[in-house]
Short mmCIF file of C-alpha atoms and ligand atoms in Angstrom, two decimals:
data_model
loop_
_atom_site.label_atom_id
_atom_site.label_comp_id
_atom_site.label_asym_id
_atom_site.label_seq_id
_atom_site.Cartn_x
_atom_site.Cartn_y
_atom_site.Cartn_z
CA MET A 22 -13.12 10.07 27.16
CA LYS A 23 -10.32 8.37 27.37
CA TYR A 24 -8.50 5.82 25.72
CA ASP A 25 -5.53 3.08 26.37
CA VAL A 26 -4.26 4.08 21.80
CA ILE A 27 -6.10 5.87 19.40
CA VAL A 28 -4.84 5.10 15.61
CA VAL A 29 -4.42 8.36 13.68
CA GLY A 30 -5.38 6.20 10.26
CA GLY A 31 -7.09 3.69 9.90
CA GLY A 32 -5.39 2.47 6.81
CA THR A 33 -3.30 -1.11 6.36
CA ALA A 34 -0.83 -0.79 9.61
CA GLY A 35 -4.02 0.88 11.76
CA CYS A 36 -6.05 -1.70 11.60
CA ALA A 37 -4.18 -4.59 12.10
CA CYS A 38 -3.06 -2.02 15.57
CA ALA A 39 -6.33 -1.36 16.03
CA TYR A 40 -7.78 -5.34 16.12
CA THR A 41 -4.90 -6.56 18.24
CA SER A 42 -4.88 -3.66 19.76
CA GLY A 43 -8.94 -3.71 21.16
CA LYS A 44 -8.24 -8.10 20.71
CA LEU A 45 -6.07 -7.74 23.68
CA GLY A 46 -8.41 -6.11 25.39
CA LEU A 47 -7.38 -1.60 25.33
CA LYS A 48 -9.69 0.22 24.40
CA THR A 49 -9.16 1.62 21.15
CA LEU A 50 -10.40 4.86 19.24
CA ILE A 51 -9.12 4.67 15.03
CA ILE A 52 -9.43 8.46 13.49
CA GLU A 53 -9.48 8.25 9.85
CA LYS A 54 -10.27 10.93 7.49
CA ASN A 55 -11.61 8.32 4.81
CA SER A 56 -15.37 6.46 4.95
CA TYR A 57 -14.13 3.89 4.65
CA LEU A 58 -10.80 2.07 5.88
CA GLY A 59 -8.30 0.13 5.01
CA GLY A 60 -6.15 2.83 3.08
CA THR A 61 -3.84 2.21 0.24
CA MET A 62 -5.28 -1.48 -0.25
CA THR A 63 -8.99 -0.35 0.02
CA GLY A 64 -8.69 3.64 -1.68
CA GLY A 65 -5.51 2.56 -3.96
CA LEU A 66 -6.54 -0.34 -4.83
CA VAL A 67 -3.41 -1.94 -4.06
CA THR A 68 -3.98 -5.36 -4.72
CA PRO A 69 -2.97 -8.63 -3.97
CA ALA A 70 -0.10 -8.50 -1.49
CA MET A 71 3.23 -9.12 -2.02
CA ASN A 72 4.04 -13.38 -0.60
CA THR A 73 7.17 -13.44 1.26
CA ILE A 74 8.74 -16.01 3.91
CA SER A 75 6.26 -15.08 6.82
CA LYS A 76 3.29 -16.49 4.94
CA ASP A 77 0.30 -15.88 7.52
CA ASN A 78 3.01 -13.75 9.14
CA THR A 79 -0.17 -12.42 11.90
CA ASP A 80 -3.12 -13.43 13.65
CA PHE A 81 -5.14 -10.52 11.98
CA TYR A 82 -3.11 -11.58 8.77
CA LYS A 83 -5.02 -15.74 8.68
CA LYS A 84 -8.45 -13.49 10.59
CA LEU A 85 -8.57 -10.77 7.52
CA VAL A 86 -8.28 -14.01 5.32
CA LYS A 87 -11.00 -16.08 6.70
CA LYS A 88 -13.33 -13.13 7.47
CA LEU A 89 -12.63 -12.29 3.27
CA SER A 90 -12.67 -16.02 1.51
CA THR A 91 -16.38 -16.78 2.93
CA ILE A 92 -17.64 -13.02 1.70
CA GLY A 93 -16.37 -14.45 -1.55
CA GLY A 94 -13.24 -11.82 -1.42
CA GLN A 95 -10.50 -12.94 -1.66
CA VAL A 96 -7.98 -16.32 -3.39
CA THR A 97 -5.11 -17.85 -2.49
CA TYR A 98 -3.05 -16.73 -6.23
CA SER A 99 -1.58 -20.81 -7.66
CA ASP A 100 2.63 -20.35 -6.32
CA GLY A 101 0.76 -19.87 -3.19
CA ASN A 102 0.13 -15.91 -1.74
CA LYS A 103 -3.02 -15.87 0.05
CA GLY A 104 -3.96 -11.86 0.12
CA TRP A 105 -5.37 -11.97 -3.41
CA PHE A 106 -8.31 -8.78 -1.85
CA ASN A 107 -11.30 -7.41 -3.49
CA PRO A 108 -10.81 -3.91 -2.68
CA GLU A 109 -14.25 -3.29 -1.88
CA LEU A 110 -15.47 -6.56 0.35
CA LEU A 111 -12.13 -5.76 1.85
CA LYS A 112 -13.87 -2.70 2.85
CA ILE A 113 -16.29 -4.51 4.47
CA ALA A 114 -14.48 -6.99 6.03
CA LEU A 115 -12.47 -4.45 8.00
CA ASP A 116 -15.62 -2.42 9.62
CA GLU A 117 -16.82 -6.14 10.90
CA MET A 118 -13.30 -7.32 12.62
CA MET A 119 -12.88 -3.54 14.04
CA ASN A 120 -16.81 -4.08 15.52
CA GLN A 121 -15.66 -7.48 16.18
CA ALA A 122 -12.67 -6.78 18.56
CA LYS A 123 -14.66 -3.00 20.34
CA VAL A 124 -12.09 -0.96 18.00
CA ASP A 125 -14.47 2.01 18.36
CA VAL A 126 -14.72 3.69 14.79
CA LEU A 127 -14.43 7.75 13.70
CA PHE A 128 -14.94 8.35 9.47
CA ASP A 129 -13.77 12.27 8.17
CA THR A 130 -12.05 12.75 11.71
CA GLU A 131 -8.90 14.44 11.46
CA VAL A 132 -7.42 15.67 14.55
CA GLU A 133 -7.13 19.19 15.29
CA ASP A 134 -5.88 19.94 18.17
CA VAL A 135 -3.26 18.02 20.48
CA ILE A 136 -2.42 19.07 24.12
CA CYS A 137 1.38 17.40 25.26
CA GLU A 138 3.05 17.68 28.58
CA LYS A 139 7.02 17.71 28.13
CA ASN A 140 7.25 14.34 25.57
CA HIS A 141 4.45 12.86 26.91
CA ILE A 142 1.05 13.24 24.19
CA LYS A 143 -2.12 13.47 27.17
CA ALA A 144 -4.91 14.48 25.22
CA ILE A 145 -6.02 15.62 21.01
CA LYS A 146 -9.43 17.08 20.03
CA ILE A 147 -11.00 16.02 16.42
CA ASN A 148 -12.58 18.19 13.67
CA SER A 149 -16.09 17.75 15.35
CA GLU A 150 -18.70 20.32 16.70
CA ILE A 151 -20.79 17.91 18.38
CA LEU A 152 -17.37 15.21 19.87
CA SER A 153 -15.52 19.02 21.20
CA GLU A 154 -14.60 17.45 24.03
CA TYR A 155 -10.98 16.54 24.23
CA ILE A 156 -9.68 12.66 24.43
CA GLU A 157 -7.72 11.48 27.08
CA THR A 158 -4.91 8.28 25.85
CA SER A 159 -2.26 6.91 26.90
CA ASN A 160 -0.77 6.00 23.87
CA VAL A 161 -1.02 7.27 19.86
CA VAL A 162 -0.19 5.28 17.18
CA ASP A 163 0.75 7.45 14.15
CA SER A 164 -0.14 5.01 10.87
CA THR A 165 -0.66 7.84 8.44
CA GLY A 166 1.48 6.16 5.84
CA ASP A 167 2.79 10.39 5.99
CA CYS A 168 3.65 10.97 10.26
CA ASN A 169 0.37 13.83 9.24
CA PHE A 170 -0.06 13.37 13.31
CA SER A 171 3.84 13.36 14.20
CA LYS A 172 4.22 16.25 12.15
CA LYS A 173 1.20 18.21 14.19
CA ILE A 174 3.13 17.90 16.84
CA ASN A 175 6.73 18.21 15.30
CA CYS A 176 8.32 15.24 15.51
CA ASN A 177 12.20 14.46 14.18
CA PHE A 178 12.13 12.90 10.19
CA LEU A 179 14.50 11.28 8.62
CA ASN A 180 13.81 12.28 4.88
CA LYS A 181 15.26 14.25 2.73
CA SER A 182 13.46 15.87 -0.16
CA SER A 183 15.75 13.55 -3.11
CA GLU A 184 14.43 10.69 -1.73
CA LEU A 185 11.26 10.34 -2.81
CA GLN A 186 9.95 6.93 -5.68
CA PRO A 187 6.93 7.11 -8.84
CA ASN A 188 3.20 6.70 -8.08
CA ASN A 189 1.08 5.09 -9.41
CA LEU A 190 -2.38 5.79 -9.25
CA ARG A 191 -4.43 2.04 -9.55
CA PHE A 192 -7.98 1.53 -11.97
CA ILE A 193 -9.99 -0.90 -12.62
CA MET A 194 -11.65 -2.21 -15.41
CA SER A 195 -14.55 -4.17 -16.61
CA GLY A 196 -15.80 -5.38 -19.24
CA ILE A 197 -13.83 -7.75 -19.65
CA ASN A 198 -13.53 -11.71 -21.44
CA LEU A 199 -11.02 -12.99 -19.21
CA LYS A 200 -11.30 -16.20 -20.77
CA ILE A 201 -10.45 -15.24 -24.07
CA PHE A 202 -8.43 -12.77 -22.77
CA SER A 203 -6.04 -15.72 -20.88
CA ASP A 204 -5.75 -17.73 -24.12
CA TRP A 205 -5.75 -15.30 -25.73
CA ILE A 206 -1.90 -13.99 -23.35
CA MET A 207 -0.84 -17.36 -22.08
CA GLU A 208 -0.51 -18.27 -26.05
CA PHE A 209 1.23 -14.73 -27.12
CA ASP A 210 3.23 -15.08 -24.27
CA LYS A 211 4.39 -18.27 -23.94
CA ASP A 212 8.05 -18.39 -23.33
CA ARG A 213 8.81 -15.66 -21.24
CA THR A 214 8.07 -15.57 -17.29
CA VAL A 215 5.65 -12.87 -17.44
CA THR A 216 2.66 -14.04 -17.55
CA THR A 217 0.99 -16.03 -15.15
CA SER A 218 -2.91 -17.52 -15.41
CA ALA A 219 -5.02 -20.27 -12.43
CA LEU A 220 -8.16 -20.94 -12.59
CA ILE A 221 -9.40 -20.32 -8.77
CA ASP A 222 -12.48 -21.79 -7.70
CA GLY A 223 -14.28 -20.95 -10.51
CA GLN A 224 -13.00 -18.00 -11.81
CA ILE A 225 -9.95 -17.29 -13.69
CA HIS A 226 -6.94 -15.37 -11.85
CA LEU A 227 -4.10 -14.12 -14.07
CA SER A 228 -1.47 -11.11 -14.08
CA THR A 229 1.07 -9.81 -17.27
CA ALA A 230 3.18 -7.18 -16.77
CA TYR A 231 5.01 -4.54 -19.26
CA THR A 232 7.84 -2.03 -18.80
CA TRP A 233 10.38 0.08 -21.14
CA ASP A 234 13.26 -1.23 -18.99
CA THR A 235 15.30 -3.33 -21.57
CA ASN A 236 16.00 -5.57 -18.74
CA LYS A 237 13.00 -8.47 -20.22
CA ASN A 238 11.64 -8.76 -23.89
CA TRP A 239 8.64 -8.50 -23.13
CA ALA A 240 5.82 -9.64 -24.99
CA LEU A 241 3.48 -7.24 -24.81
CA ARG A 242 6.77 -4.40 -26.31
CA PRO A 243 5.19 -4.25 -29.99
CA PHE A 244 2.13 -3.54 -28.96
CA PHE A 245 3.25 -0.75 -26.42
CA ASP A 246 5.73 0.48 -29.70
CA ASP A 247 3.53 1.05 -32.29
CA ALA A 248 0.14 2.69 -29.86
CA VAL A 249 3.77 5.26 -28.94
CA LYS A 250 3.83 5.65 -32.66
CA LYS A 251 0.01 5.79 -33.54
CA LYS A 252 -0.37 8.50 -30.90
CA VAL A 253 -2.76 6.32 -29.11
CA LEU A 254 0.07 6.16 -26.19
CA LYS A 255 2.21 8.54 -24.92
CA TYR A 256 5.52 7.16 -23.81
CA LYS A 257 5.70 8.20 -20.04
CA ASP A 258 1.64 6.39 -19.77
CA THR A 259 5.02 2.46 -21.17
CA SER A 260 6.54 3.23 -18.23
CA TYR A 261 5.50 0.62 -16.16
CA PHE A 262 2.07 -1.91 -16.95
CA GLN A 263 0.70 -4.37 -14.64
CA VAL A 264 -2.53 -6.16 -14.36
CA PHE A 265 -3.79 -8.92 -12.36
CA THR A 266 -7.28 -10.75 -10.91
CA ILE A 267 -9.85 -9.57 -8.23
CA PRO A 268 -10.94 -11.84 -6.78
CA GLY A 269 -15.56 -11.86 -6.71
CA MET A 270 -14.50 -9.49 -10.07
CA PRO A 271 -14.50 -11.70 -12.71
CA ASP A 272 -15.27 -9.39 -15.57
CA SER A 273 -11.99 -7.03 -14.27
CA LEU A 274 -8.21 -6.46 -13.71
CA ALA A 275 -6.93 -4.24 -11.40
CA PHE A 276 -4.46 -2.12 -13.12
CA ASN A 277 -0.59 -1.39 -10.98
CA CYS A 278 -0.59 2.08 -13.09
CA PRO A 279 0.17 4.73 -14.08
CA ARG A 280 3.01 5.32 -12.66
CA ILE A 281 3.59 8.80 -12.45
CA VAL A 282 6.72 9.92 -13.57
CA SER A 283 8.42 13.09 -13.55
CA GLU A 284 11.26 14.85 -12.89
CA PRO A 285 12.42 15.21 -10.36
CA GLU A 286 10.20 12.60 -8.78
CA ILE A 287 6.66 14.25 -7.93
CA ASN A 288 7.46 14.90 -3.97
CA PRO A 289 3.34 13.84 -2.49
CA LEU A 290 3.09 16.29 -0.04
CA ASP A 291 3.83 19.13 -2.35
CA PRO A 292 -0.96 19.91 -2.55
CA ILE A 293 0.74 20.97 -5.99
CA GLU A 294 2.64 18.87 -7.13
CA LYS A 295 0.23 15.76 -6.00
CA SER A 296 -3.43 17.87 -7.91
CA LYS A 297 -1.65 17.88 -11.12
CA ALA A 298 -0.02 14.53 -10.70
CA LEU A 299 -3.33 13.51 -10.51
CA GLN A 300 -4.96 14.79 -12.99
CA SER A 301 -2.42 14.12 -15.29
CA ALA A 302 -2.84 10.66 -14.22
CA ARG A 303 -6.67 10.06 -14.50
CA GLN A 304 -5.75 11.39 -18.25
CA SER A 305 -3.96 8.57 -18.44
CA ILE A 306 -5.89 6.25 -17.15
CA LEU A 307 -8.21 6.82 -20.49
CA ARG A 308 -5.35 6.10 -22.70
CA ILE A 309 -3.81 2.34 -21.25
CA SER A 310 -7.89 1.98 -21.40
CA ASN A 311 -8.15 2.55 -24.94
CA PHE A 312 -5.17 0.75 -26.19
CA CYS A 313 -6.40 -2.30 -23.66
CA LYS A 314 -9.53 -1.60 -25.55
CA THR A 315 -6.98 -1.47 -29.69
CA TYR A 316 -4.86 -4.02 -28.82
CA LEU A 317 -5.15 -6.72 -25.88
CA MET A 318 -8.22 -9.89 -27.63
CA GLY A 319 -11.13 -9.92 -24.83
CA PHE A 320 -11.25 -6.65 -23.95
CA GLU A 321 -13.21 -5.07 -27.07
CA LYS A 322 -16.47 -4.53 -24.25
CA ALA A 323 -14.07 -3.41 -22.04
CA TYR A 324 -15.00 -0.18 -19.69
CA ILE A 325 -12.90 1.89 -16.40
CA SER A 326 -14.96 0.60 -14.32
CA SER A 327 -13.09 2.76 -10.57
CA ILE A 328 -10.34 4.45 -10.65
CA ALA A 329 -8.83 4.77 -7.49
CA ASN A 330 -9.29 7.58 -4.67
CA THR A 331 -6.60 8.17 -3.09
CA LEU A 332 -2.90 8.25 -5.10
CA GLY A 333 -0.44 5.46 -4.66
CA VAL A 334 2.17 7.11 -2.36
CA ARG A 335 5.31 4.13 -2.10
CA VAL A 336 7.38 6.93 0.65
CA SER A 337 6.90 10.50 1.96
CA ARG A 338 7.75 11.64 5.33
CA ARG A 339 9.87 8.57 7.86
CA LEU A 340 9.94 9.53 12.07
CA LYS A 341 12.82 9.66 13.52
CA GLY A 342 12.32 6.57 15.88
CA LYS A 343 15.05 5.22 19.13
CA TYR A 344 16.29 2.92 16.04
CA VAL A 345 17.10 4.15 12.56
CA TYR A 346 16.73 0.89 10.91
CA THR A 347 19.36 1.32 7.96
CA ILE A 348 19.71 -0.72 4.24
CA GLU A 349 23.15 -2.38 5.62
CA ASP A 350 21.14 -3.82 8.52
CA LEU A 351 18.81 -5.13 6.13
CA ARG A 352 21.32 -6.41 3.93
CA THR A 353 23.82 -8.23 6.50
CA GLY A 354 19.80 -9.51 8.45
CA LYS A 355 21.06 -7.98 11.40
CA THR A 356 19.61 -9.77 14.46
CA PHE A 357 17.18 -7.94 16.96
CA GLU A 358 16.11 -8.65 20.67
CA ASN A 359 12.47 -7.60 19.79
CA PRO A 360 11.19 -7.71 16.13
CA CYS A 361 8.27 -7.08 14.98
CA LEU A 362 8.47 -8.35 11.40
CA ILE A 363 10.80 -11.23 9.65
CA SER A 364 10.25 -11.17 5.29
CA ASP A 365 12.30 -11.88 2.35
CA TYR A 366 10.41 -9.01 0.07
CA PRO A 367 13.45 -7.81 -2.53
CA VAL A 368 13.98 -4.01 -1.86
CA ASP A 369 12.09 -2.53 -4.30
CA ILE A 370 12.97 1.20 -5.53
CA HIS A 371 11.04 2.74 -8.83
CA SER A 372 12.19 5.07 -10.71
CA SER A 373 11.24 7.57 -12.86
CA LYS A 374 14.36 7.34 -15.23
CA LYS A 375 13.95 4.23 -18.15
CA ASN A 376 16.05 1.70 -17.03
CA SER A 377 16.96 2.74 -13.02
CA SER A 378 14.47 0.77 -11.05
CA VAL A 379 16.06 -1.86 -8.59
CA LEU A 380 14.27 -5.00 -7.07
CA GLU A 381 17.01 -6.22 -5.16
CA LYS A 382 16.91 -9.77 -3.63
CA THR A 383 17.34 -10.80 -0.01
CA ASN A 384 18.25 -13.54 2.46
CA GLY A 385 16.10 -12.01 5.50
CA TYR A 386 15.46 -9.54 7.27
CA SER A 387 13.60 -8.59 10.06
CA LEU A 388 12.45 -4.68 11.50
CA PRO A 389 13.05 -3.84 15.69
CA ILE A 390 10.36 -2.72 17.22
CA GLU A 391 12.54 0.19 18.35
CA SER A 392 11.53 1.65 15.17
CA LEU A 393 8.34 1.94 15.50
CA ILE A 394 8.13 3.81 18.79
CA SER A 395 8.95 7.81 18.67
CA ALA A 396 12.84 9.54 19.57
CA ASP A 397 10.94 12.24 19.84
CA TYR A 398 7.40 11.50 22.68
CA ASP A 399 7.37 8.05 25.48
CA ASN A 400 3.48 6.97 23.88
CA LEU A 401 4.18 8.41 19.94
CA PHE A 402 4.48 5.39 17.87
CA VAL A 403 4.84 4.12 13.79
CA ALA A 404 3.32 1.85 11.76
CA GLY A 405 3.46 1.64 7.83
CA ARG A 406 5.05 2.81 5.17
CA CYS A 407 6.96 6.09 7.71
CA ILE A 408 8.78 3.59 10.34
CA SER A 409 12.53 5.14 10.57
CA THR A 410 14.14 3.39 8.40
CA ASP A 411 16.52 4.60 5.62
CA PHE A 412 15.26 5.41 2.53
CA GLU A 413 16.49 2.28 0.83
CA SER A 414 15.38 -0.38 3.54
CA GLN A 415 12.08 1.53 3.98
CA ALA A 416 11.68 0.55 -0.06
CA ALA A 417 11.46 -3.32 0.93
CA LEU A 418 9.06 -3.15 4.75
CA ARG A 419 6.28 -1.05 3.10
CA ILE A 420 4.82 -4.50 1.50
CA ILE A 421 1.64 -4.66 3.05
CA PRO A 422 1.70 -7.96 4.89
CA SER A 423 5.15 -6.27 6.44
CA CYS A 424 2.52 -3.07 7.62
CA PHE A 425 0.60 -6.07 8.91
CA SER A 426 3.18 -6.32 11.29
CA MET A 427 4.56 -3.59 12.06
CA GLY A 428 0.64 -2.66 13.46
CA GLU A 429 -0.01 -6.52 15.00
CA GLY A 430 3.50 -5.95 16.65
CA ILE A 431 3.81 -1.86 17.50
CA ALA A 432 -0.03 -3.16 19.63
CA LYS A 433 0.49 -6.16 22.12
CA TYR A 434 4.11 -4.03 22.85
CA ILE A 435 1.46 -1.81 24.06
CA ALA A 436 -0.69 -4.06 25.43
CA SER A 437 3.24 -5.87 27.27
CA LEU A 438 3.58 -2.35 28.86
CA SER A 439 0.22 -1.87 30.33
CA HIS A 440 -0.48 -5.45 31.94
C1 FAD B 7 1.51 1.90 -6.30
C2 FAD B 7 1.69 1.18 -5.01
C3 FAD B 7 1.13 -0.16 -5.80
C4 FAD B 7 2.09 -1.01 -4.49
N1 FAD B 7 2.48 -2.32 -4.26
C5 FAD B 7 2.07 -3.31 -3.87
C6 FAD B 7 1.72 -4.62 -4.48
O1 FAD B 7 1.25 -5.21 -5.13
N2 FAD B 7 1.33 -5.72 -2.35
C7 FAD B 7 1.96 -4.96 -1.51
O2 FAD B 7 1.85 -5.63 -0.67
N3 FAD B 7 1.96 -3.99 -1.37
C8 FAD B 7 2.51 -3.10 -1.98
N4 FAD B 7 2.64 -1.23 -2.37
C9 FAD B 7 2.93 -1.18 -0.80
C10 FAD B 7 1.39 -0.46 0.19
O3 FAD B 7 -0.29 -1.09 -0.21
C11 FAD B 7 1.84 -0.01 0.80
O4 FAD B 7 3.18 0.36 1.16
C12 FAD B 7 1.02 -0.13 2.16
O5 FAD B 7 0.13 -0.41 1.62
C13 FAD B 7 0.95 0.78 3.12
O6 FAD B 7 0.23 1.22 4.30
P1 FAD B 7 0.34 2.38 5.83
O7 FAD B 7 -0.81 1.40 6.51
O8 FAD B 7 0.76 2.73 6.08
O9 FAD B 7 -0.89 3.58 4.68
P2 FAD B 7 -2.36 3.23 4.46
O10 FAD B 7 -3.16 2.50 3.67
O11 FAD B 7 -2.42 4.19 2.88
O12 FAD B 7 -2.61 4.12 5.37
C14 FAD B 7 -2.58 5.26 5.92
C15 FAD B 7 -4.32 5.51 6.53
O13 FAD B 7 -4.30 6.98 7.49
C16 FAD B 7 -5.43 7.46 6.33
N5 FAD B 7 -4.67 9.40 6.98
C17 FAD B 7 -3.59 10.14 5.78
N6 FAD B 7 -4.04 11.30 7.03
C18 FAD B 7 -4.41 10.89 8.44
C19 FAD B 7 -4.89 12.17 9.35
N7 FAD B 7 -3.82 13.23 9.28
N8 FAD B 7 -5.85 12.53 9.32
C20 FAD B 7 -6.15 10.43 9.80
N9 FAD B 7 -5.71 9.71 8.53
C21 FAD B 7 -5.18 9.56 8.12
C22 FAD B 7 -5.16 7.18 5.23
O14 FAD B 7 -6.32 7.58 4.45
C23 FAD B 7 -5.41 5.59 5.39
O15 FAD B 7 -6.68 5.07 5.72
C24 FAD B 7 1.97 -0.83 -2.89
C25 FAD B 7 2.22 0.78 -3.30
C26 FAD B 7 2.03 1.44 -4.09
C27 FAD B 7 1.81 3.18 -4.13
#
């Protein structure tokens, strides 16, 4: 068995990469440790994709929006953002797209062994007794989020132990009367800018938020304060609260919380810290759901319908690439000969300390393809949140549309080398 491209990690960036690679005629395989595609978008329940200047930034994005909208899993929000996705239908859409692009997919699979010759990857072996032969490959793309493949072959990394952000464990509540909740919260929050709501394709879509930071006069603050006083919530539960509706789920809301606060921050690569964080986050989910039922109109019959299978990790390992992109490059909008993405998404650094999170506006920036090429191996590439950047610039580059651009960009680059 021989492939032109093996994509390790069928998540956000990996799917964009594999789809494009397959469409460009390269024989492509995805190796995915879970039983579904989409990574943080599906298993982590992260929705919606952020809005940036480069709307429709990739063919992959356009195809995905089209495919999802035909099965009721996408809407375009009132601000023009097409990235409001249904995470369950996304799994189905991604399966279909990989079939269309003739990409082979192996679920529940991880790389067990790698054969390298000097700085060149020759073949890999997966953890299966049945598919036990080595699989030859011309290129490998590490899109595991944590650089798990690159770690196996002793690559160099850029991350320092202090460079962490809090992780979130997302969840969904269903059984909500969204009409009642929308009418109530729009009236309750009418003088502020935190809540938006719109009727789209016959379904109410909305978003609202609260954080413990004092930079905004949050409408929901009296409820959070009271809930802490009455021990419905712990103070740490009030760190961050954000909800979005989900296309095709007219009685549900996706929660971008709890944000797991801890000083020092939890290291998602440490299995002990990560496991404790997951257990603690699920307790927090129970408290937040009780808070919603007690304080928010329309939640009387609501219940937890889903908890993310995977922890939402903002940053972990970052590969050392041919170019290390910096926050100065981003702030100055430095231009490059081979950009793989253009964006204006802010530098978004969450912190466990109150009033310490950063959301720094940018004027637009691009990322060179060299930040996706390994410094250590001539046929190893990286896409997604584990690219070759400093900590601060990664905090702007990790969003879903940018991960799509990286995946598509690297597939096109590999195709240009092969033809
Ligand atoms: C809490 C949170 C909220 C966010 N909110 C938003 C938002 O609202 N909008 C937005 O645009 N972005 C948001 N982001 C950012 C964005 O969702 C992620 O940065 C992005 O999805 C990461 O994509 P990725 O391809 O790097 O990793 P992933 O999508 O996580 O993909 C990695 C894949 O690799 C697989 N994998 C891992 N290890 C192995 C292995 N050893 N072998 C095989 N497979 C493996 C995983 O199972 C997974 O499928 C958020 C992130 C977080 C954490």
